[in-house]
Amino acid sequence: MTLFNMLFFAIAALIVASTGIAITRRNLVHAVIYLIFGFFGSAFLFYLFGSPFLAALMVIVYAGAIMILFLFIIMMLRVESPEERLFPPRQTLPAVLFAAAYVVIGGLLLVNDPCAAAPLVAVSTEPSVFGRYIFTHSWLAVEMASLLLLVAMIGALLVGKRPVREGKE
Amino acid sequence: MDIPFGYVLALAGIVVVLGMVCAVARRNLIMILLGVEVMLNGAAIAFIGAALRWQQLEGQAFVLFIIAIAAAEVSLGLALIVHLYHHTGSLNPEDYKVLK
């Protein structure tokens, strides 16, 4: 077993464990902190799979910006664990049933797929190569993504405005 | 390096299933949004593995757009959650019964 394989399995275990802990926390702040660990694991995985630029982006945007936004909102709303039961059986039963069905079907697909047995070959993409590729092949999608972010910002501004005190309507 | 591509897909699938359980089973709007984030992360892992498997850069380009969409979705979703919390004083989705 090479070092690469050991690293992959360690990172995979880290991602699954921290995500699993995160989704079962009652305290929202703890959940977000554990999820930050999970996203760090994803960033390591991206680096291992040869895209250092996306690994950096994962740390900066996902673990840095998105999760901190969650922390801000949780602390701003000051919710203290409104769930009396963490996993109410009425909702957990369908969730577990769907999850089991997907795991079984996905496992069968993976076992029977000849494509899935192909070993990966390690390569690394330089950020400059990646940037040139993005801006020559999918510049339109980049523009659309920037427009989407602008629209989301305007929408968040509109939705987040404090309601004006007007009489009962 | 001899990890089969299927292992990466299995990892991505496990992460997506964890996010799905979180989004379906929890009764807190913030945890539901976190579950959606976890699912997007699983999709990104699958795309990165596929980019390495076929030695194409399209997969990595897709992950870039997944990150952008996750950022947009989370900002708008959290703004909506704050708006709803100010109106109803609750984060439990079962309390939202009035279309007004």
Short mmCIF file of N, CA, C and O in Angstrom, two decimals, chain A residues 4-5 8-9 12 15-16 19-20 22-23 25 28 35 39 42 45-46 49-51 54 57-58 61-62 66-67 69-70 73-74 76-77 79 82-88 90-91 95 98-99 102 110 115-116 118-123 125 130 133-134 141-142 148-149 152 155-156 159 162, chain B residues 1-11 14-15 17-22 24-28 30-31 33-34 37-38 40-41 44-45 48-49 52-55 57-58 60-61 63-72 74-76 78-83 85-87 91 94 100:
data_model
loop_
_atom_site.label_atom_id
_atom_site.label_comp_id
_atom_site.label_asym_id
_atom_site.label_seq_id
_atom_site.Cartn_x
_atom_site.Cartn_y
_atom_site.Cartn_z
N PHE A 4 0.23 7.24 -1.11
CA PHE A 4 -0.93 7.91 -1.70
C PHE A 4 -2.22 7.25 -1.24
O PHE A 4 -3.18 7.91 -0.83
N ASN A 5 -2.24 5.89 -1.28
CA ASN A 5 -3.45 5.18 -0.87
C ASN A 5 -3.75 5.43 0.60
O ASN A 5 -4.91 5.66 0.98
N PHE A 8 -5.24 8.75 1.01
CA PHE A 8 -6.63 8.80 0.55
C PHE A 8 -7.57 8.21 1.59
O PHE A 8 -8.59 8.81 1.93
N PHE A 9 -7.19 7.05 2.13
CA PHE A 9 -8.10 6.42 3.10
C PHE A 9 -8.20 7.23 4.38
O PHE A 9 -9.28 7.36 4.97
N ALA A 12 -10.41 10.20 3.62
CA ALA A 12 -11.81 9.78 3.48
C ALA A 12 -12.43 9.50 4.84
O ALA A 12 -13.56 9.93 5.12
N ILE A 15 -13.15 12.81 6.53
CA ILE A 15 -14.32 13.53 5.98
C ILE A 15 -15.60 12.89 6.50
O ILE A 15 -16.49 13.57 7.01
N VAL A 16 -15.69 11.55 6.38
CA VAL A 16 -16.94 10.88 6.77
C VAL A 16 -17.18 11.04 8.27
O VAL A 16 -18.30 11.33 8.71
N THR A 19 -18.10 14.76 9.16
CA THR A 19 -19.43 15.11 8.67
C THR A 19 -20.50 14.37 9.45
O THR A 19 -21.54 14.94 9.79
N GLY A 20 -20.23 13.09 9.77
CA GLY A 20 -21.20 12.34 10.56
C GLY A 20 -21.40 12.91 11.94
O GLY A 20 -22.52 12.98 12.45
N ALA A 22 -20.92 16.06 12.65
CA ALA A 22 -21.52 17.39 12.50
C ALA A 22 -23.04 17.29 12.38
O ALA A 22 -23.75 18.09 12.98
N ILE A 23 -23.53 16.30 11.62
CA ILE A 23 -24.98 16.30 11.39
C ILE A 23 -25.74 15.73 12.58
O ILE A 23 -26.95 15.75 12.59
N ARG A 25 -24.98 16.78 15.84
CA ARG A 25 -24.80 17.66 17.00
C ARG A 25 -26.11 18.38 17.30
O ARG A 25 -26.83 18.79 16.39
N LEU A 28 -25.72 24.00 17.44
CA LEU A 28 -25.45 24.37 16.05
C LEU A 28 -24.01 24.83 15.86
O LEU A 28 -23.40 24.56 14.83
N LEU A 35 -18.17 20.64 10.80
CA LEU A 35 -18.28 20.66 9.34
C LEU A 35 -17.09 21.39 8.71
O LEU A 35 -16.66 21.04 7.61
N PHE A 39 -14.77 20.07 5.67
CA PHE A 39 -14.41 20.78 4.44
C PHE A 39 -12.90 20.89 4.30
O PHE A 39 -12.38 20.90 3.18
N SER A 42 -11.97 17.80 2.66
CA SER A 42 -12.22 17.87 1.22
C SER A 42 -11.13 18.65 0.52
O SER A 42 -10.71 18.28 -0.58
N LEU A 45 -8.27 16.47 0.05
CA LEU A 45 -8.55 15.50 -1.02
C LEU A 45 -8.37 16.13 -2.38
O LEU A 45 -7.80 15.51 -3.30
N PHE A 46 -8.82 17.39 -2.54
CA PHE A 46 -8.64 18.07 -3.82
C PHE A 46 -7.17 18.24 -4.12
O PHE A 46 -6.74 18.07 -5.26
N PHE A 49 -5.76 15.04 -5.26
CA PHE A 49 -6.18 14.70 -6.61
C PHE A 49 -5.69 15.69 -7.64
O PHE A 49 -6.17 15.70 -8.77
N GLY A 50 -4.76 16.53 -7.27
CA GLY A 50 -4.07 17.32 -8.27
C GLY A 50 -4.72 18.62 -8.68
O GLY A 50 -4.58 19.02 -9.82
N SER A 51 -5.47 19.26 -7.77
CA SER A 51 -5.96 20.60 -8.12
C SER A 51 -5.74 21.53 -6.94
O SER A 51 -6.65 21.76 -6.15
N LEU A 54 -8.19 24.58 -6.54
CA LEU A 54 -9.51 24.32 -5.96
C LEU A 54 -9.41 24.00 -4.48
O LEU A 54 -10.32 24.32 -3.72
N LEU A 57 -9.30 27.28 -2.89
CA LEU A 57 -10.63 27.88 -2.97
C LEU A 57 -11.59 27.25 -1.97
O LEU A 57 -12.43 27.93 -1.38
N MET A 58 -11.43 25.94 -1.78
CA MET A 58 -12.29 25.24 -0.82
C MET A 58 -12.07 25.79 0.58
O MET A 58 -13.02 26.02 1.33
N VAL A 61 -13.30 29.75 0.45
CA VAL A 61 -14.72 30.04 0.26
C VAL A 61 -15.57 29.16 1.17
O VAL A 61 -16.40 29.66 1.92
N TYR A 62 -15.35 27.84 1.11
CA TYR A 62 -16.24 26.95 1.87
C TYR A 62 -15.97 27.06 3.37
O TYR A 62 -16.83 27.48 4.14
N ILE A 66 -18.28 30.57 3.86
CA ILE A 66 -19.64 30.06 4.01
C ILE A 66 -19.91 29.64 5.45
O ILE A 66 -20.93 29.98 6.05
N MET A 67 -18.95 28.90 6.02
CA MET A 67 -19.19 28.40 7.39
C MET A 67 -19.18 29.54 8.40
O MET A 67 -19.92 29.50 9.39
N LEU A 69 -20.21 32.51 7.75
CA LEU A 69 -21.54 33.13 7.58
C LEU A 69 -22.57 32.39 8.43
O LEU A 69 -23.39 33.01 9.12
N PHE A 70 -22.49 31.05 8.40
CA PHE A 70 -23.39 30.26 9.25
C PHE A 70 -23.20 30.62 10.72
O PHE A 70 -24.17 30.80 11.46
N ILE A 73 -24.80 33.92 11.57
CA ILE A 73 -26.26 33.87 11.65
C ILE A 73 -26.70 33.16 12.92
O ILE A 73 -27.63 33.59 13.62
N ILE A 74 -26.01 32.05 13.27
CA ILE A 74 -26.39 31.32 14.48
C ILE A 74 -26.24 32.20 15.71
O ILE A 74 -27.10 32.25 16.59
N MET A 76 -26.22 35.47 15.71
CA MET A 76 -27.11 36.62 15.64
C MET A 76 -28.52 36.25 16.10
O MET A 76 -29.17 37.01 16.80
N LEU A 77 -28.98 35.07 15.70
CA LEU A 77 -30.35 34.68 16.03
C LEU A 77 -30.46 34.16 17.46
O LEU A 77 -31.56 34.09 18.00
N VAL A 79 -30.36 31.16 18.77
CA VAL A 79 -31.29 30.05 18.96
C VAL A 79 -30.62 29.06 19.92
O VAL A 79 -29.47 28.70 19.73
N PRO A 82 -33.60 24.40 19.49
CA PRO A 82 -35.06 24.32 19.57
C PRO A 82 -35.60 22.91 19.40
O PRO A 82 -36.78 22.69 19.59
N GLU A 83 -34.72 21.95 19.06
CA GLU A 83 -35.24 20.61 18.81
C GLU A 83 -35.26 19.83 20.12
O GLU A 83 -34.22 19.65 20.73
N GLU A 84 -36.42 19.39 20.52
CA GLU A 84 -36.46 18.60 21.75
C GLU A 84 -35.94 17.19 21.49
O GLU A 84 -35.24 16.62 22.32
N ARG A 85 -36.26 16.65 20.32
CA ARG A 85 -35.68 15.36 19.94
C ARG A 85 -34.88 15.57 18.67
O ARG A 85 -35.37 16.17 17.71
N LEU A 86 -33.64 15.06 18.69
CA LEU A 86 -32.74 15.37 17.59
C LEU A 86 -33.26 14.76 16.29
O LEU A 86 -33.33 15.43 15.27
N PHE A 87 -33.59 13.50 16.32
CA PHE A 87 -34.08 12.83 15.12
C PHE A 87 -35.48 12.31 15.40
O PHE A 87 -35.64 11.20 15.91
N PRO A 88 -36.51 13.10 15.12
CA PRO A 88 -37.87 12.62 15.36
C PRO A 88 -38.14 11.42 14.46
O PRO A 88 -37.83 11.46 13.26
N ARG A 90 -40.66 10.23 13.05
CA ARG A 90 -41.54 10.42 11.90
C ARG A 90 -40.74 10.89 10.68
O ARG A 90 -41.11 10.61 9.55
N GLN A 91 -39.66 11.63 10.90
CA GLN A 91 -38.86 12.09 9.78
C GLN A 91 -37.63 11.22 9.56
O GLN A 91 -37.13 11.13 8.45
N ALA A 95 -36.00 9.14 6.04
CA ALA A 95 -34.62 9.50 5.68
C ALA A 95 -33.73 8.27 5.65
O ALA A 95 -32.96 8.05 4.70
N PHE A 98 -34.66 6.01 2.62
CA PHE A 98 -34.11 6.51 1.35
C PHE A 98 -32.60 6.34 1.31
O PHE A 98 -32.04 5.93 0.29
N ALA A 99 -31.94 6.64 2.44
CA ALA A 99 -30.47 6.52 2.47
C ALA A 99 -30.05 5.08 2.23
O ALA A 99 -29.14 4.80 1.45
N TYR A 102 -30.52 4.21 -1.43
CA TYR A 102 -29.47 4.78 -2.28
C TYR A 102 -28.14 4.08 -2.08
O TYR A 102 -27.39 3.86 -3.04
N LEU A 110 -21.73 0.50 -8.40
CA LEU A 110 -20.27 0.59 -8.37
C LEU A 110 -19.62 -0.76 -8.59
O LEU A 110 -18.61 -0.88 -9.27
N CYS A 115 -16.18 0.79 -15.45
CA CYS A 115 -15.44 2.05 -15.41
C CYS A 115 -14.89 2.32 -14.02
O CYS A 115 -13.87 3.01 -13.86
N ALA A 116 -15.58 1.83 -12.98
CA ALA A 116 -15.22 2.19 -11.63
C ALA A 116 -13.96 1.48 -11.15
O ALA A 116 -13.35 1.88 -10.17
N ALA A 118 -11.18 1.22 -12.79
CA ALA A 118 -9.96 1.78 -13.37
C ALA A 118 -9.17 2.54 -12.32
O ALA A 118 -9.74 3.36 -11.61
N PRO A 119 -7.89 2.27 -12.20
CA PRO A 119 -7.11 3.00 -11.20
C PRO A 119 -6.85 4.43 -11.64
O PRO A 119 -6.75 4.73 -12.83
N LEU A 120 -6.75 5.31 -10.66
CA LEU A 120 -6.49 6.71 -10.95
C LEU A 120 -5.01 6.93 -11.19
O LEU A 120 -4.17 6.25 -10.61
N VAL A 121 -4.69 7.86 -12.05
CA VAL A 121 -3.30 8.22 -12.32
C VAL A 121 -3.07 9.62 -11.79
O VAL A 121 -3.82 10.54 -12.10
N ALA A 122 -2.03 9.76 -10.97
CA ALA A 122 -1.82 11.05 -10.31
C ALA A 122 -1.26 12.05 -11.30
O ALA A 122 -0.25 11.82 -11.95
N VAL A 123 -1.96 13.17 -11.45
CA VAL A 123 -1.43 14.31 -12.18
C VAL A 123 -1.76 15.54 -11.35
O VAL A 123 -2.59 15.50 -10.46
N THR A 125 -2.63 19.76 -11.74
CA THR A 125 -2.94 20.85 -12.65
C THR A 125 -2.42 22.15 -12.06
O THR A 125 -2.78 22.50 -10.94
N PHE A 130 -5.16 25.84 -15.33
CA PHE A 130 -6.60 25.76 -15.01
C PHE A 130 -7.29 27.08 -15.36
O PHE A 130 -8.37 27.08 -15.96
N TYR A 133 -7.65 27.44 -19.03
CA TYR A 133 -8.72 26.56 -19.53
C TYR A 133 -10.09 27.17 -19.26
O TYR A 133 -10.95 27.21 -20.14
N ILE A 134 -10.27 27.64 -18.00
CA ILE A 134 -11.58 28.21 -17.62
C ILE A 134 -11.95 29.38 -18.52
O ILE A 134 -13.06 29.46 -19.04
N ALA A 141 -19.79 30.60 -18.79
CA ALA A 141 -20.26 30.11 -17.49
C ALA A 141 -19.69 30.96 -16.36
O ALA A 141 -20.36 31.18 -15.35
N VAL A 142 -18.45 31.44 -16.53
CA VAL A 142 -17.88 32.33 -15.50
C VAL A 142 -18.69 33.60 -15.39
O VAL A 142 -19.02 34.06 -14.29
N LEU A 148 -24.87 35.49 -11.31
CA LEU A 148 -25.66 34.80 -10.28
C LEU A 148 -25.29 35.31 -8.89
O LEU A 148 -26.17 35.55 -8.05
N LEU A 149 -23.99 35.52 -8.66
CA LEU A 149 -23.56 36.03 -7.35
C LEU A 149 -24.11 37.44 -7.13
O LEU A 149 -24.54 37.78 -6.02
N ALA A 152 -27.73 37.10 -6.31
CA ALA A 152 -27.90 36.60 -4.94
C ALA A 152 -27.63 37.70 -3.93
O ALA A 152 -28.32 37.80 -2.91
N GLY A 155 -30.59 40.02 -3.94
CA GLY A 155 -31.71 39.35 -3.29
C GLY A 155 -31.55 39.29 -1.78
O GLY A 155 -32.49 39.53 -1.04
N ALA A 156 -30.32 38.98 -1.33
CA ALA A 156 -30.09 38.91 0.12
C ALA A 156 -30.27 40.28 0.75
O ALA A 156 -30.82 40.40 1.85
N VAL A 159 -34.11 40.85 0.86
CA VAL A 159 -34.80 39.99 1.82
C VAL A 159 -34.39 40.35 3.25
O VAL A 159 -35.21 40.33 4.16
N ARG A 162 -34.72 45.09 7.28
CA ARG A 162 -35.65 45.06 8.40
C ARG A 162 -37.03 45.49 7.92
O ARG A 162 -37.14 46.44 7.17
N MET B 1 0.06 4.65 -7.31
CA MET B 1 -1.31 5.05 -6.96
C MET B 1 -2.28 4.12 -7.65
O MET B 1 -2.38 4.09 -8.86
N ASP B 2 -2.95 3.32 -6.88
CA ASP B 2 -3.87 2.38 -7.51
C ASP B 2 -5.22 2.37 -6.81
O ASP B 2 -5.78 1.32 -6.53
N ILE B 3 -5.72 3.54 -6.51
CA ILE B 3 -7.08 3.62 -5.96
C ILE B 3 -8.06 3.49 -7.11
O ILE B 3 -7.97 4.24 -8.07
N PRO B 4 -8.98 2.54 -7.04
CA PRO B 4 -9.98 2.50 -8.10
C PRO B 4 -10.88 3.72 -8.03
O PRO B 4 -11.10 4.29 -6.96
N PHE B 5 -11.37 4.12 -9.20
CA PHE B 5 -12.26 5.27 -9.27
C PHE B 5 -13.52 5.05 -8.44
O PHE B 5 -14.09 5.99 -7.89
N GLY B 6 -13.92 3.78 -8.30
CA GLY B 6 -15.12 3.48 -7.54
C GLY B 6 -15.03 3.90 -6.08
O GLY B 6 -16.03 4.26 -5.48
N TYR B 7 -13.81 3.86 -5.50
CA TYR B 7 -13.68 4.28 -4.10
C TYR B 7 -14.03 5.75 -3.94
O TYR B 7 -14.69 6.14 -2.96
N VAL B 8 -13.58 6.56 -4.90
CA VAL B 8 -13.89 7.99 -4.83
C VAL B 8 -15.39 8.21 -4.95
O VAL B 8 -15.99 9.00 -4.21
N LEU B 9 -16.01 7.46 -5.88
CA LEU B 9 -17.47 7.59 -6.04
C LEU B 9 -18.18 7.13 -4.77
O LEU B 9 -19.18 7.73 -4.37
N ALA B 10 -17.66 6.07 -4.12
CA ALA B 10 -18.28 5.60 -2.89
C ALA B 10 -18.18 6.66 -1.80
O ALA B 10 -19.15 6.91 -1.07
N LEU B 11 -17.00 7.30 -1.70
CA LEU B 11 -16.85 8.37 -0.70
C LEU B 11 -17.82 9.50 -0.97
O LEU B 11 -18.51 9.99 -0.06
N ILE B 14 -21.30 8.47 0.04
CA ILE B 14 -21.52 8.47 1.49
C ILE B 14 -21.73 9.90 1.98
O ILE B 14 -22.63 10.18 2.79
N VAL B 15 -20.92 10.83 1.46
CA VAL B 15 -21.07 12.23 1.90
C VAL B 15 -22.43 12.78 1.49
O VAL B 15 -23.11 13.45 2.27
N VAL B 17 -25.16 11.05 0.99
CA VAL B 17 -26.21 10.42 1.80
C VAL B 17 -26.26 11.03 3.20
O VAL B 17 -27.34 11.28 3.75
N LEU B 18 -25.08 11.33 3.77
CA LEU B 18 -25.05 11.99 5.09
C LEU B 18 -25.76 13.35 5.01
O LEU B 18 -26.57 13.70 5.88
N GLY B 19 -25.46 14.11 3.94
CA GLY B 19 -26.11 15.41 3.80
C GLY B 19 -27.61 15.26 3.61
O GLY B 19 -28.39 16.06 4.14
N MET B 20 -28.02 14.22 2.87
CA MET B 20 -29.44 14.02 2.64
C MET B 20 -30.16 13.68 3.94
O MET B 20 -31.24 14.21 4.22
N VAL B 21 -29.53 12.81 4.76
CA VAL B 21 -30.15 12.47 6.05
C VAL B 21 -30.28 13.72 6.91
O VAL B 21 -31.31 13.95 7.55
N CYS B 22 -29.24 14.56 6.89
CA CYS B 22 -29.28 15.78 7.68
C CYS B 22 -30.39 16.70 7.18
O CYS B 22 -31.12 17.28 7.98
N VAL B 24 -33.13 15.91 5.55
CA VAL B 24 -34.49 15.38 5.66
C VAL B 24 -34.90 15.22 7.12
O VAL B 24 -36.03 15.51 7.50
N ALA B 25 -33.96 14.79 7.98
CA ALA B 25 -34.36 14.36 9.32
C ALA B 25 -34.30 15.48 10.36
O ALA B 25 -35.04 15.42 11.34
N ARG B 26 -33.45 16.46 10.18
CA ARG B 26 -33.34 17.48 11.23
C ARG B 26 -34.50 18.46 11.16
O ARG B 26 -35.05 18.70 10.08
N ARG B 27 -34.86 19.03 12.32
CA ARG B 27 -35.95 19.99 12.36
C ARG B 27 -35.43 21.36 12.72
O ARG B 27 -35.79 21.94 13.73
N ASN B 28 -34.51 21.84 11.92
CA ASN B 28 -33.96 23.16 12.15
C ASN B 28 -33.52 23.69 10.78
O ASN B 28 -32.81 23.01 10.06
N ILE B 30 -31.44 25.90 9.82
CA ILE B 30 -30.00 26.06 9.60
C ILE B 30 -29.35 24.71 9.34
O ILE B 30 -28.48 24.57 8.47
N MET B 31 -29.80 23.67 10.08
CA MET B 31 -29.23 22.34 9.84
C MET B 31 -29.63 21.81 8.46
O MET B 31 -28.86 21.09 7.82
N LEU B 33 -30.02 23.65 5.78
CA LEU B 33 -29.13 24.32 4.83
C LEU B 33 -27.72 23.72 4.90
O LEU B 33 -27.06 23.56 3.87
N LEU B 34 -27.27 23.35 6.12
CA LEU B 34 -25.96 22.69 6.25
C LEU B 34 -25.96 21.36 5.50
O LEU B 34 -24.97 21.00 4.87
N GLU B 37 -25.38 21.95 1.94
CA GLU B 37 -23.95 22.23 1.70
C GLU B 37 -23.15 20.94 1.64
O GLU B 37 -22.26 20.79 0.79
N VAL B 38 -23.44 20.01 2.56
CA VAL B 38 -22.71 18.74 2.57
C VAL B 38 -22.95 17.98 1.28
O VAL B 38 -22.03 17.37 0.70
N LEU B 40 -23.63 19.29 -1.67
CA LEU B 40 -22.85 19.93 -2.74
C LEU B 40 -21.39 19.54 -2.64
O LEU B 40 -20.71 19.34 -3.66
N ASN B 41 -20.89 19.39 -1.40
CA ASN B 41 -19.50 18.98 -1.21
C ASN B 41 -19.27 17.58 -1.77
O ASN B 41 -18.25 17.31 -2.42
N ALA B 44 -18.97 17.75 -5.42
CA ALA B 44 -17.66 18.29 -5.83
C ALA B 44 -16.59 17.21 -5.76
O ALA B 44 -15.73 17.11 -6.66
N ILE B 45 -16.65 16.35 -4.73
CA ILE B 45 -15.67 15.26 -4.63
C ILE B 45 -15.79 14.32 -5.83
O ILE B 45 -14.79 13.91 -6.43
N ILE B 48 -14.24 15.98 -8.90
CA ILE B 48 -12.78 16.01 -8.89
C ILE B 48 -12.22 14.63 -9.22
O ILE B 48 -11.26 14.48 -10.00
N GLY B 49 -12.85 13.57 -8.65
CA GLY B 49 -12.40 12.22 -8.96
C GLY B 49 -12.57 11.90 -10.44
O GLY B 49 -11.69 11.30 -11.06
N LEU B 52 -9.91 13.48 -12.53
CA LEU B 52 -8.64 12.74 -12.48
C LEU B 52 -8.74 11.43 -13.26
O LEU B 52 -7.79 11.00 -13.90
N ARG B 53 -9.91 10.83 -13.24
CA ARG B 53 -10.09 9.54 -13.90
C ARG B 53 -9.96 9.66 -15.41
O ARG B 53 -9.30 8.86 -16.07
N TRP B 54 -10.58 10.70 -16.00
CA TRP B 54 -10.54 10.86 -17.45
C TRP B 54 -9.52 11.90 -17.89
O TRP B 54 -9.48 12.24 -19.06
N GLN B 55 -8.76 12.42 -16.94
CA GLN B 55 -7.71 13.40 -17.25
C GLN B 55 -8.26 14.58 -18.05
O GLN B 55 -7.69 15.01 -19.04
N LEU B 57 -10.12 18.57 -17.76
CA LEU B 57 -10.25 19.69 -16.84
C LEU B 57 -11.70 20.12 -16.62
O LEU B 57 -11.96 20.98 -15.79
N GLU B 58 -12.62 19.53 -17.38
CA GLU B 58 -14.02 19.93 -17.22
C GLU B 58 -14.53 19.70 -15.81
O GLU B 58 -15.29 20.50 -15.27
N GLN B 60 -12.88 19.80 -13.00
CA GLN B 60 -12.41 20.85 -12.09
C GLN B 60 -13.14 22.16 -12.34
O GLN B 60 -13.46 22.90 -11.41
N ALA B 61 -13.44 22.45 -13.63
CA ALA B 61 -14.20 23.66 -13.92
C ALA B 61 -15.57 23.60 -13.27
O ALA B 61 -16.05 24.58 -12.69
N VAL B 63 -16.33 22.04 -10.53
CA VAL B 63 -16.22 22.25 -9.08
C VAL B 63 -16.15 23.74 -8.77
O VAL B 63 -16.73 24.20 -7.79
N LEU B 64 -15.48 24.50 -9.64
CA LEU B 64 -15.43 25.95 -9.45
C LEU B 64 -16.85 26.52 -9.44
O LEU B 64 -17.20 27.34 -8.56
N PHE B 65 -17.68 26.07 -10.38
CA PHE B 65 -19.05 26.61 -10.43
C PHE B 65 -19.89 26.08 -9.28
O PHE B 65 -20.78 26.79 -8.80
N ILE B 66 -19.60 24.86 -8.82
CA ILE B 66 -20.33 24.35 -7.65
C ILE B 66 -20.04 25.24 -6.44
O ILE B 66 -20.94 25.60 -5.67
N ILE B 67 -18.77 25.64 -6.28
CA ILE B 67 -18.43 26.50 -5.14
C ILE B 67 -19.14 27.85 -5.26
O ILE B 67 -19.70 28.37 -4.30
N ALA B 68 -19.17 28.40 -6.50
CA ALA B 68 -19.84 29.69 -6.69
C ALA B 68 -21.32 29.58 -6.36
O ALA B 68 -21.90 30.43 -5.68
N ILE B 69 -21.95 28.49 -6.84
CA ILE B 69 -23.38 28.33 -6.61
C ILE B 69 -23.66 28.10 -5.13
O ILE B 69 -24.64 28.60 -4.58
N ALA B 70 -22.76 27.37 -4.44
CA ALA B 70 -22.95 27.16 -3.01
C ALA B 70 -22.90 28.48 -2.27
O ALA B 70 -23.71 28.73 -1.36
N ALA B 71 -21.97 29.36 -2.67
CA ALA B 71 -21.88 30.66 -2.00
C ALA B 71 -23.15 31.46 -2.21
O ALA B 71 -23.72 32.03 -1.25
N ALA B 72 -23.64 31.50 -3.46
CA ALA B 72 -24.86 32.27 -3.75
C ALA B 72 -26.04 31.69 -2.99
O ALA B 72 -26.82 32.43 -2.36
N VAL B 74 -26.10 29.89 -0.25
CA VAL B 74 -26.04 30.04 1.20
C VAL B 74 -26.35 31.47 1.61
O VAL B 74 -27.05 31.70 2.61
N SER B 75 -25.88 32.46 0.83
CA SER B 75 -26.16 33.84 1.24
C SER B 75 -27.65 34.12 1.16
O SER B 75 -28.25 34.67 2.10
N LEU B 76 -28.27 33.68 0.06
CA LEU B 76 -29.71 33.91 -0.09
C LEU B 76 -30.51 33.11 0.93
O LEU B 76 -31.46 33.61 1.53
N LEU B 78 -29.59 32.02 3.92
CA LEU B 78 -29.48 32.53 5.28
C LEU B 78 -30.25 33.85 5.43
O LEU B 78 -30.85 34.10 6.48
N ALA B 79 -30.26 34.66 4.35
CA ALA B 79 -31.07 35.89 4.42
C ALA B 79 -32.54 35.55 4.58
O ALA B 79 -33.25 36.18 5.39
N LEU B 80 -32.99 34.53 3.85
CA LEU B 80 -34.40 34.11 3.99
C LEU B 80 -34.68 33.60 5.39
O LEU B 80 -35.74 33.87 5.97
N ILE B 81 -33.71 32.83 5.95
CA ILE B 81 -33.93 32.29 7.29
C ILE B 81 -34.04 33.41 8.31
O ILE B 81 -34.92 33.39 9.19
N VAL B 82 -33.17 34.43 8.19
CA VAL B 82 -33.23 35.56 9.13
C VAL B 82 -34.57 36.27 8.99
O VAL B 82 -35.22 36.62 9.99
N HIS B 83 -35.01 36.46 7.74
CA HIS B 83 -36.30 37.12 7.49
C HIS B 83 -37.44 36.34 8.14
O HIS B 83 -38.28 36.90 8.86
N TYR B 85 -37.23 34.21 10.58
CA TYR B 85 -37.09 34.20 12.04
C TYR B 85 -37.64 35.48 12.63
O TYR B 85 -38.28 35.48 13.69
N HIS B 86 -37.42 36.61 11.95
CA HIS B 86 -37.97 37.86 12.46
C HIS B 86 -39.48 37.88 12.38
O HIS B 86 -40.14 38.54 13.18
N HIS B 87 -40.04 37.15 11.42
CA HIS B 87 -41.50 37.18 11.27
C HIS B 87 -42.18 36.20 12.20
O HIS B 87 -43.27 36.48 12.69
N LEU B 91 -37.33 28.64 14.23
CA LEU B 91 -36.55 28.05 13.14
C LEU B 91 -37.04 26.67 12.78
O LEU B 91 -36.44 25.99 11.97
N GLU B 94 -41.74 23.15 10.92
CA GLU B 94 -43.14 22.75 11.13
C GLU B 94 -44.00 23.92 11.61
O GLU B 94 -45.22 23.82 11.62
N LYS B 100 -48.55 33.86 4.49
CA LYS B 100 -48.87 35.29 4.54
C LYS B 100 -47.63 36.07 4.89
O LYS B 100 -46.90 35.67 5.78
#
